[in-house]
Amino acid sequence: GNSVTQMEGPVTLSEEAFLTINCTYTATGYPSLFWYVQYPGEGLQLLLKATKADDKGSNKGFEATYRKETTSFHLEKGSVQVSDSAVYFCALSSWAKIIFGSGTRLSIRP
Amino acid sequence: EPEVTQTPSHQVTQMGQEVILRCVPISNHLYFYWYRQILGQKVEFLVSFYNNEISEKSEIFDDQFSVERPDGSNFTLKIRSTKLEDSAMYFCASSAENQPQHFGDGTRLSIL
């Protein structure tokens, strides 16, 4: 069945460091891919999305490119801030539902 | 920006009792969903709902669960006889046709 695998956390970085959170997927067909973010005490917010191969989703300095050949959708940011501390979920659409990865907790040190 | 709102934010219930979690989806959305997240685990799909009927459900969504859209604005999840393992954060989501799902802030359900 369809599934999402993302790197385990926690990930701890210093402010202004480069961020990569790896995500790979298994799916039949051509799902849309997403990154959701969950800030402490809050719900899930859509961070960015890509709907077809080679699409790049971007928002708030974060980027991810839909790579069909490697079945990947890695999240990157060039310079992280303390306010980026949150749990990040990679996800794909599968018919009427979203399938989530296990989440990666990111902590940014000032 | 329109939001999905969920009430209550925290619900504490005795094991065996019925509980109803409430959601107000975004007003022009037609597709509605429930997910749950057991503490420290991944977010899991429970059920999707469209045109007043369930369109898909997971194996978690057994006979103890039901969903309803009792009026034009609310979307509810009922658990008939709660078990300890039902303790989780429950997220409601809604979407327009072929658009991403928007999530509420969740209801934390604690079963004692």
PDB file of C-alpha atoms in Angstrom:
ATOM      1  CA  GLY A   1       0.000   0.000   0.000  1.00  0.00           C
ATOM      2  CA  ASN A   2       0.908   3.660  -0.112  1.00  0.00           C
ATOM      3  CA  SER A   3       3.292   4.868   2.572  1.00  0.00           C
ATOM      4  CA  VAL A   4       5.622   7.687   3.577  1.00  0.00           C
ATOM      5  CA  THR A   5       8.988   7.339   5.299  1.00  0.00           C
ATOM      6  CA  GLN A   6      10.772  10.333   6.749  1.00  0.00           C
ATOM      7  CA  MET A   7      13.954  10.739   8.720  1.00  0.00           C
ATOM      8  CA  GLU A   8      13.619  10.256  12.415  1.00  0.00           C
ATOM      9  CA  GLY A   9      14.285  13.089  14.767  1.00  0.00           C
ATOM     10  CA  PRO A  10      14.820  14.936  16.764  1.00  0.00           C
ATOM     11  CA  VAL A  11      16.900  17.254  14.632  1.00  0.00           C
ATOM     12  CA  THR A  12      18.689  20.042  16.479  1.00  0.00           C
ATOM     13  CA  LEU A  13      20.352  22.871  14.577  1.00  0.00           C
ATOM     14  CA  SER A  14      21.769  26.288  15.304  1.00  0.00           C
ATOM     15  CA  GLU A  15      20.039  29.375  13.968  1.00  0.00           C
ATOM     16  CA  GLU A  16      20.960  30.145  10.330  1.00  0.00           C
ATOM     17  CA  ALA A  17      22.008  26.542   9.639  1.00  0.00           C
ATOM     18  CA  PHE A  18      20.920  24.685   6.498  1.00  0.00           C
ATOM     19  CA  LEU A  19      18.064  22.231   6.981  1.00  0.00           C
ATOM     20  CA  THR A  20      17.249  19.025   5.144  1.00  0.00           C
ATOM     21  CA  ILE A  21      14.558  16.606   6.273  1.00  0.00           C
ATOM     22  CA  ASN A  22      14.452  13.533   4.069  1.00  0.00           C
ATOM     23  CA  CYS A  23      11.195  12.013   2.885  1.00  0.00           C
ATOM     24  CA  THR A  24      10.557   9.117   0.522  1.00  0.00           C
ATOM     25  CA  TYR A  25       7.276   7.616  -0.517  1.00  0.00           C
ATOM     26  CA  THR A  26       5.725   4.485  -1.973  1.00  0.00           C
ATOM     27  CA  ALA A  27       2.610   4.965  -4.030  1.00  0.00           C
ATOM     28  CA  THR A  28       0.649   3.663  -6.963  1.00  0.00           C
ATOM     29  CA  GLY A  29      -0.278   6.310  -9.471  1.00  0.00           C
ATOM     30  CA  TYR A  30       0.731   9.919  -9.086  1.00  0.00           C
ATOM     31  CA  PRO A  31      -0.179  11.277  -5.672  1.00  0.00           C
ATOM     32  CA  SER A  32       0.155  14.869  -4.571  1.00  0.00           C
ATOM     33  CA  LEU A  33       2.858  15.378  -1.942  1.00  0.00           C
ATOM     34  CA  PHE A  34       2.755  17.680   1.060  1.00  0.00           C
ATOM     35  CA  TRP A  35       4.697  18.953   4.007  1.00  0.00           C
ATOM     36  CA  TYR A  36       2.624  19.820   7.065  1.00  0.00           C
ATOM     37  CA  VAL A  37       3.972  21.586  10.153  1.00  0.00           C
ATOM     38  CA  GLN A  38       2.735  21.325  13.734  1.00  0.00           C
ATOM     39  CA  TYR A  39       3.887  24.100  16.050  1.00  0.00           C
ATOM     40  CA  PRO A  40       3.788  23.392  19.801  1.00  0.00           C
ATOM     41  CA  GLY A  41       0.219  23.203  21.059  1.00  0.00           C
ATOM     42  CA  GLU A  42      -1.285  23.788  17.632  1.00  0.00           C
ATOM     43  CA  GLY A  43      -2.860  21.777  14.832  1.00  0.00           C
ATOM     44  CA  LEU A  44      -1.505  20.742  11.451  1.00  0.00           C
ATOM     45  CA  GLN A  45      -0.779  23.498   8.962  1.00  0.00           C
ATOM     46  CA  LEU A  46      -0.063  22.945   5.303  1.00  0.00           C
ATOM     47  CA  LEU A  47       3.455  24.218   4.660  1.00  0.00           C
ATOM     48  CA  LEU A  48       3.824  23.421   0.969  1.00  0.00           C
ATOM     49  CA  LYS A  49       2.676  21.028  -1.720  1.00  0.00           C
ATOM     50  CA  ALA A  50       3.559  19.629  -5.132  1.00  0.00           C
ATOM     51  CA  THR A  51       1.082  17.924  -7.407  1.00  0.00           C
ATOM     52  CA  LYS A  52       3.236  16.379 -10.148  1.00  0.00           C
ATOM     53  CA  ALA A  53       6.751  15.257 -10.920  1.00  0.00           C
ATOM     54  CA  ASP A  54       9.415  17.993 -10.903  1.00  0.00           C
ATOM     55  CA  ASP A  55       7.070  20.478  -9.245  1.00  0.00           C
ATOM     56  CA  LYS A  56       8.723  22.527  -6.523  1.00  0.00           C
ATOM     57  CA  GLY A  57       6.604  23.589  -3.567  1.00  0.00           C
ATOM     58  CA  SER A  58       7.801  26.555  -1.531  1.00  0.00           C
ATOM     59  CA  ASN A  59       6.635  28.659   1.395  1.00  0.00           C
ATOM     60  CA  LYS A  60       8.278  30.707   4.184  1.00  0.00           C
ATOM     61  CA  GLY A  61      11.750  29.901   2.813  1.00  0.00           C
ATOM     62  CA  PHE A  62      11.096  26.138   2.775  1.00  0.00           C
ATOM     63  CA  GLU A  63      11.285  24.179  -0.477  1.00  0.00           C
ATOM     64  CA  ALA A  64      10.669  20.618  -1.614  1.00  0.00           C
ATOM     65  CA  THR A  65      10.835  19.114  -5.108  1.00  0.00           C
ATOM     66  CA  TYR A  66       8.690  16.176  -6.244  1.00  0.00           C
ATOM     67  CA  ARG A  67      11.262  13.642  -7.533  1.00  0.00           C
ATOM     68  CA  LYS A  68       9.522  10.749  -9.231  1.00  0.00           C
ATOM     69  CA  GLU A  69      12.727   8.955 -10.181  1.00  0.00           C
ATOM     70  CA  THR A  70      13.867   8.731  -6.558  1.00  0.00           C
ATOM     71  CA  THR A  71      10.340   8.802  -5.036  1.00  0.00           C
ATOM     72  CA  SER A  72      11.462  11.592  -2.748  1.00  0.00           C
ATOM     73  CA  PHE A  73      10.190  14.942  -1.478  1.00  0.00           C
ATOM     74  CA  HIS A  74      12.939  16.261   0.791  1.00  0.00           C
ATOM     75  CA  LEU A  75      12.285  19.458   2.742  1.00  0.00           C
ATOM     76  CA  GLU A  76      15.014  22.125   2.693  1.00  0.00           C
ATOM     77  CA  LYS A  77      15.586  25.596   4.081  1.00  0.00           C
ATOM     78  CA  GLY A  78      18.717  27.631   3.611  1.00  0.00           C
ATOM     79  CA  SER A  79      18.755  29.424   6.965  1.00  0.00           C
ATOM     80  CA  VAL A  80      16.555  28.260   9.816  1.00  0.00           C
ATOM     81  CA  GLN A  81      15.185  30.445  12.596  1.00  0.00           C
ATOM     82  CA  VAL A  82      14.207  29.695  16.183  1.00  0.00           C
ATOM     83  CA  SER A  83      10.576  30.161  15.128  1.00  0.00           C
ATOM     84  CA  ASP A  84      10.908  27.148  12.770  1.00  0.00           C
ATOM     85  CA  SER A  85      11.017  24.814  15.780  1.00  0.00           C
ATOM     86  CA  ALA A  86       8.111  22.415  15.243  1.00  0.00           C
ATOM     87  CA  VAL A  87       7.240  18.902  14.093  1.00  0.00           C
ATOM     88  CA  TYR A  88       7.286  18.453  10.318  1.00  0.00           C
ATOM     89  CA  PHE A  89       5.192  15.788   8.577  1.00  0.00           C
ATOM     90  CA  CYS A  90       5.700  14.571   5.041  1.00  0.00           C
ATOM     91  CA  ALA A  91       2.479  13.286   3.496  1.00  0.00           C
ATOM     92  CA  LEU A  92       0.843  12.094   0.302  1.00  0.00           C
ATOM     93  CA  SER A  93      -2.709  12.038  -0.961  1.00  0.00           C
ATOM     94  CA  SER A  94      -4.215   8.622  -1.518  1.00  0.00           C
ATOM     95  CA  TRP A  95      -7.736   8.712  -2.873  1.00  0.00           C
ATOM     96  CA  ALA A  96      -9.886  10.366  -0.205  1.00  0.00           C
ATOM     97  CA  LYS A  97      -7.243  10.501   2.514  1.00  0.00           C
ATOM     98  CA  ILE A  98      -3.816  11.773   3.428  1.00  0.00           C
ATOM     99  CA  ILE A  99      -1.121   9.350   4.529  1.00  0.00           C
ATOM    100  CA  PHE A 100       1.404  10.903   6.894  1.00  0.00           C
ATOM    101  CA  GLY A 101       4.961  10.064   7.771  1.00  0.00           C
ATOM    102  CA  SER A 102       5.891   9.673  11.403  1.00  0.00           C
ATOM    103  CA  GLY A 103       7.007  13.294  11.790  1.00  0.00           C
ATOM    104  CA  THR A 104      10.382  14.888  12.474  1.00  0.00           C
ATOM    105  CA  ARG A 105      10.816  17.144  15.472  1.00  0.00           C
ATOM    106  CA  LEU A 106      13.035  20.126  14.677  1.00  0.00           C
ATOM    107  CA  SER A 107      14.605  22.267  17.401  1.00  0.00           C
ATOM    108  CA  ILE A 108      16.569  25.407  16.560  1.00  0.00           C
ATOM    109  CA  ARG A 109      19.074  26.811  19.057  1.00  0.00           C
ATOM    110  CA  PRO A 110      19.531  30.611  19.190  1.00  0.00           C
TER     111      PRO A 110
ATOM    112  CA  GLU B   1      -8.279  33.290   6.408  1.00  0.00           C
ATOM    113  CA  PRO B   2     -11.106  30.764   6.991  1.00  0.00           C
ATOM    114  CA  GLU B   3     -10.349  28.067   9.546  1.00  0.00           C
ATOM    115  CA  VAL B   4     -11.567  24.678  10.616  1.00  0.00           C
ATOM    116  CA  THR B   5     -12.633  24.948  14.250  1.00  0.00           C
ATOM    117  CA  GLN B   6     -12.902  22.085  16.707  1.00  0.00           C
ATOM    118  CA  THR B   7     -14.549  21.892  20.109  1.00  0.00           C
ATOM    119  CA  PRO B   8     -13.768  21.155  22.832  1.00  0.00           C
ATOM    120  CA  SER B   9     -10.004  21.548  22.840  1.00  0.00           C
ATOM    121  CA  HIS B  10      -9.726  18.925  25.589  1.00  0.00           C
ATOM    122  CA  GLN B  11     -12.280  16.279  26.551  1.00  0.00           C
ATOM    123  CA  VAL B  12     -11.927  13.993  29.540  1.00  0.00           C
ATOM    124  CA  THR B  13     -14.307  11.017  29.643  1.00  0.00           C
ATOM    125  CA  GLN B  14     -14.732   7.870  31.709  1.00  0.00           C
ATOM    126  CA  MET B  15     -14.102   4.578  29.921  1.00  0.00           C
ATOM    127  CA  GLY B  16     -17.319   3.161  28.506  1.00  0.00           C
ATOM    128  CA  GLN B  17     -18.966   6.550  28.062  1.00  0.00           C
ATOM    129  CA  GLU B  18     -20.030   8.032  24.760  1.00  0.00           C
ATOM    130  CA  VAL B  19     -18.198  11.083  23.466  1.00  0.00           C
ATOM    131  CA  ILE B  20     -18.967  13.479  20.609  1.00  0.00           C
ATOM    132  CA  LEU B  21     -16.245  15.586  19.073  1.00  0.00           C
ATOM    133  CA  ARG B  22     -17.381  18.600  17.092  1.00  0.00           C
ATOM    134  CA  CYS B  23     -15.971  20.347  14.078  1.00  0.00           C
ATOM    135  CA  VAL B  24     -17.029  23.311  11.975  1.00  0.00           C
ATOM    136  CA  PRO B  25     -15.413  22.924   8.547  1.00  0.00           C
ATOM    137  CA  ILE B  26     -14.610  25.810   6.236  1.00  0.00           C
ATOM    138  CA  SER B  27     -17.920  27.009   4.885  1.00  0.00           C
ATOM    139  CA  ASN B  28     -17.565  26.302   1.156  1.00  0.00           C
ATOM    140  CA  HIS B  29     -15.829  22.942   1.589  1.00  0.00           C
ATOM    141  CA  LEU B  30     -17.652  19.742   0.660  1.00  0.00           C
ATOM    142  CA  TYR B  31     -15.223  17.047   1.797  1.00  0.00           C
ATOM    143  CA  PHE B  32     -14.718  16.286   5.479  1.00  0.00           C
ATOM    144  CA  TYR B  33     -12.298  14.063   7.343  1.00  0.00           C
ATOM    145  CA  TRP B  34     -11.291  12.805  10.764  1.00  0.00           C
ATOM    146  CA  TYR B  35      -7.781  11.771  11.745  1.00  0.00           C
ATOM    147  CA  ARG B  36      -6.258  10.823  15.052  1.00  0.00           C
ATOM    148  CA  GLN B  37      -2.775  11.030  16.555  1.00  0.00           C
ATOM    149  CA  ILE B  38      -1.962   8.845  19.523  1.00  0.00           C
ATOM    150  CA  LEU B  39       0.686  10.551  21.648  1.00  0.00           C
ATOM    151  CA  GLY B  40       4.111  10.202  20.059  1.00  0.00           C
ATOM    152  CA  GLN B  41       2.792   8.375  16.994  1.00  0.00           C
ATOM    153  CA  LYS B  42       1.919   9.342  13.456  1.00  0.00           C
ATOM    154  CA  VAL B  43      -1.303  10.954  12.313  1.00  0.00           C
ATOM    155  CA  GLU B  44      -3.716   8.240  11.131  1.00  0.00           C
ATOM    156  CA  PHE B  45      -6.691   8.550   8.812  1.00  0.00           C
ATOM    157  CA  LEU B  46     -10.054   7.531  10.252  1.00  0.00           C
ATOM    158  CA  VAL B  47     -12.791   8.477   7.803  1.00  0.00           C
ATOM    159  CA  SER B  48     -13.736  10.736   4.909  1.00  0.00           C
ATOM    160  CA  PHE B  49     -17.251  12.049   4.251  1.00  0.00           C
ATOM    161  CA  TYR B  50     -18.825  13.554   1.173  1.00  0.00           C
ATOM    162  CA  ASN B  51     -22.393  14.168   0.055  1.00  0.00           C
ATOM    163  CA  ASN B  52     -23.754  12.958   3.394  1.00  0.00           C
ATOM    164  CA  GLU B  53     -22.080   9.601   3.315  1.00  0.00           C
ATOM    165  CA  ILE B  54     -18.794   7.958   4.200  1.00  0.00           C
ATOM    166  CA  SER B  55     -16.535   7.752   1.162  1.00  0.00           C
ATOM    167  CA  GLU B  56     -13.652   5.891   2.788  1.00  0.00           C
ATOM    168  CA  LYS B  57     -12.766   4.584   6.243  1.00  0.00           C
ATOM    169  CA  SER B  58      -9.808   2.856   7.836  1.00  0.00           C
ATOM    170  CA  GLU B  59      -9.808  -0.339   9.882  1.00  0.00           C
ATOM    171  CA  ILE B  60      -9.564   1.839  12.993  1.00  0.00           C
ATOM    172  CA  PHE B  61     -13.042   3.197  12.232  1.00  0.00           C
ATOM    173  CA  ASP B  62     -15.034   0.238  13.570  1.00  0.00           C
ATOM    174  CA  ASP B  63     -18.649  -0.007  14.736  1.00  0.00           C
ATOM    175  CA  GLN B  64     -17.883   2.088  17.807  1.00  0.00           C
ATOM    176  CA  PHE B  65     -17.293   5.135  15.605  1.00  0.00           C
ATOM    177  CA  SER B  66     -19.797   7.152  13.613  1.00  0.00           C
ATOM    178  CA  VAL B  67     -19.833  10.495  11.838  1.00  0.00           C
ATOM    179  CA  GLU B  68     -22.642  12.873  11.129  1.00  0.00           C
ATOM    180  CA  ARG B  69     -23.300  16.219   9.545  1.00  0.00           C
ATOM    181  CA  PRO B  70     -26.378  17.159  11.558  1.00  0.00           C
ATOM    182  CA  ASP B  71     -26.835  20.570   9.974  1.00  0.00           C
ATOM    183  CA  GLY B  72     -25.209  22.756   7.328  1.00  0.00           C
ATOM    184  CA  SER B  73     -22.193  23.668   9.416  1.00  0.00           C
ATOM    185  CA  ASN B  74     -21.183  20.977  11.916  1.00  0.00           C
ATOM    186  CA  PHE B  75     -19.388  17.676  11.368  1.00  0.00           C
ATOM    187  CA  THR B  76     -19.220  15.340  14.350  1.00  0.00           C
ATOM    188  CA  LEU B  77     -17.355  12.204  15.361  1.00  0.00           C
ATOM    189  CA  LYS B  78     -19.053   9.970  17.920  1.00  0.00           C
ATOM    190  CA  ILE B  79     -17.397   7.182  19.859  1.00  0.00           C
ATOM    191  CA  ARG B  80     -20.116   5.054  21.458  1.00  0.00           C
ATOM    192  CA  SER B  81     -18.286   3.276  24.255  1.00  0.00           C
ATOM    193  CA  THR B  82     -14.835   4.696  24.766  1.00  0.00           C
ATOM    194  CA  LYS B  83     -11.794   2.561  25.545  1.00  0.00           C
ATOM    195  CA  LEU B  84      -8.494   3.568  27.080  1.00  0.00           C
ATOM    196  CA  GLU B  85      -6.811   3.180  23.701  1.00  0.00           C
ATOM    197  CA  ASP B  86      -9.094   5.832  22.207  1.00  0.00           C
ATOM    198  CA  SER B  87      -7.041   8.451  24.063  1.00  0.00           C
ATOM    199  CA  ALA B  88      -5.501  10.582  21.325  1.00  0.00           C
ATOM    200  CA  MET B  89      -5.596  13.936  19.580  1.00  0.00           C
ATOM    201  CA  TYR B  90      -8.414  13.957  17.034  1.00  0.00           C
ATOM    202  CA  PHE B  91      -8.113  16.242  14.028  1.00  0.00           C
ATOM    203  CA  CYS B  92     -10.920  17.321  11.745  1.00  0.00           C
ATOM    204  CA  ALA B  93     -10.112  18.472   8.215  1.00  0.00           C
ATOM    205  CA  SER B  94     -12.046  19.796   5.252  1.00  0.00           C
ATOM    206  CA  SER B  95     -11.303  20.494   1.631  1.00  0.00           C
ATOM    207  CA  ALA B  96     -12.762  21.771  -1.590  1.00  0.00           C
ATOM    208  CA  GLU B  97     -12.710  19.618  -4.731  1.00  0.00           C
ATOM    209  CA  ASN B  98      -9.124  18.600  -5.611  1.00  0.00           C
ATOM    210  CA  GLN B  99      -7.677  21.015  -3.067  1.00  0.00           C
ATOM    211  CA  PRO B 100      -5.461  20.368  -0.023  1.00  0.00           C
ATOM    212  CA  GLN B 101      -7.072  19.503   3.263  1.00  0.00           C
ATOM    213  CA  HIS B 102      -7.190  22.162   5.971  1.00  0.00           C
ATOM    214  CA  PHE B 103      -6.915  20.935   9.525  1.00  0.00           C
ATOM    215  CA  GLY B 104      -8.323  22.165  12.796  1.00  0.00           C
ATOM    216  CA  ASP B 105      -6.268  22.518  15.972  1.00  0.00           C
ATOM    217  CA  GLY B 106      -7.538  19.189  17.277  1.00  0.00           C
ATOM    218  CA  THR B 107      -9.388  17.866  20.309  1.00  0.00           C
ATOM    219  CA  ARG B 108      -7.334  16.071  22.908  1.00  0.00           C
ATOM    220  CA  LEU B 109      -9.412  13.127  24.162  1.00  0.00           C
ATOM    221  CA  SER B 110      -8.380  11.585  27.466  1.00  0.00           C
ATOM    222  CA  ILE B 111     -10.090   8.379  28.580  1.00  0.00           C
ATOM    223  CA  LEU B 112      -9.861   7.575  32.279  1.00  0.00           C
TER     224      LEU B 112
END
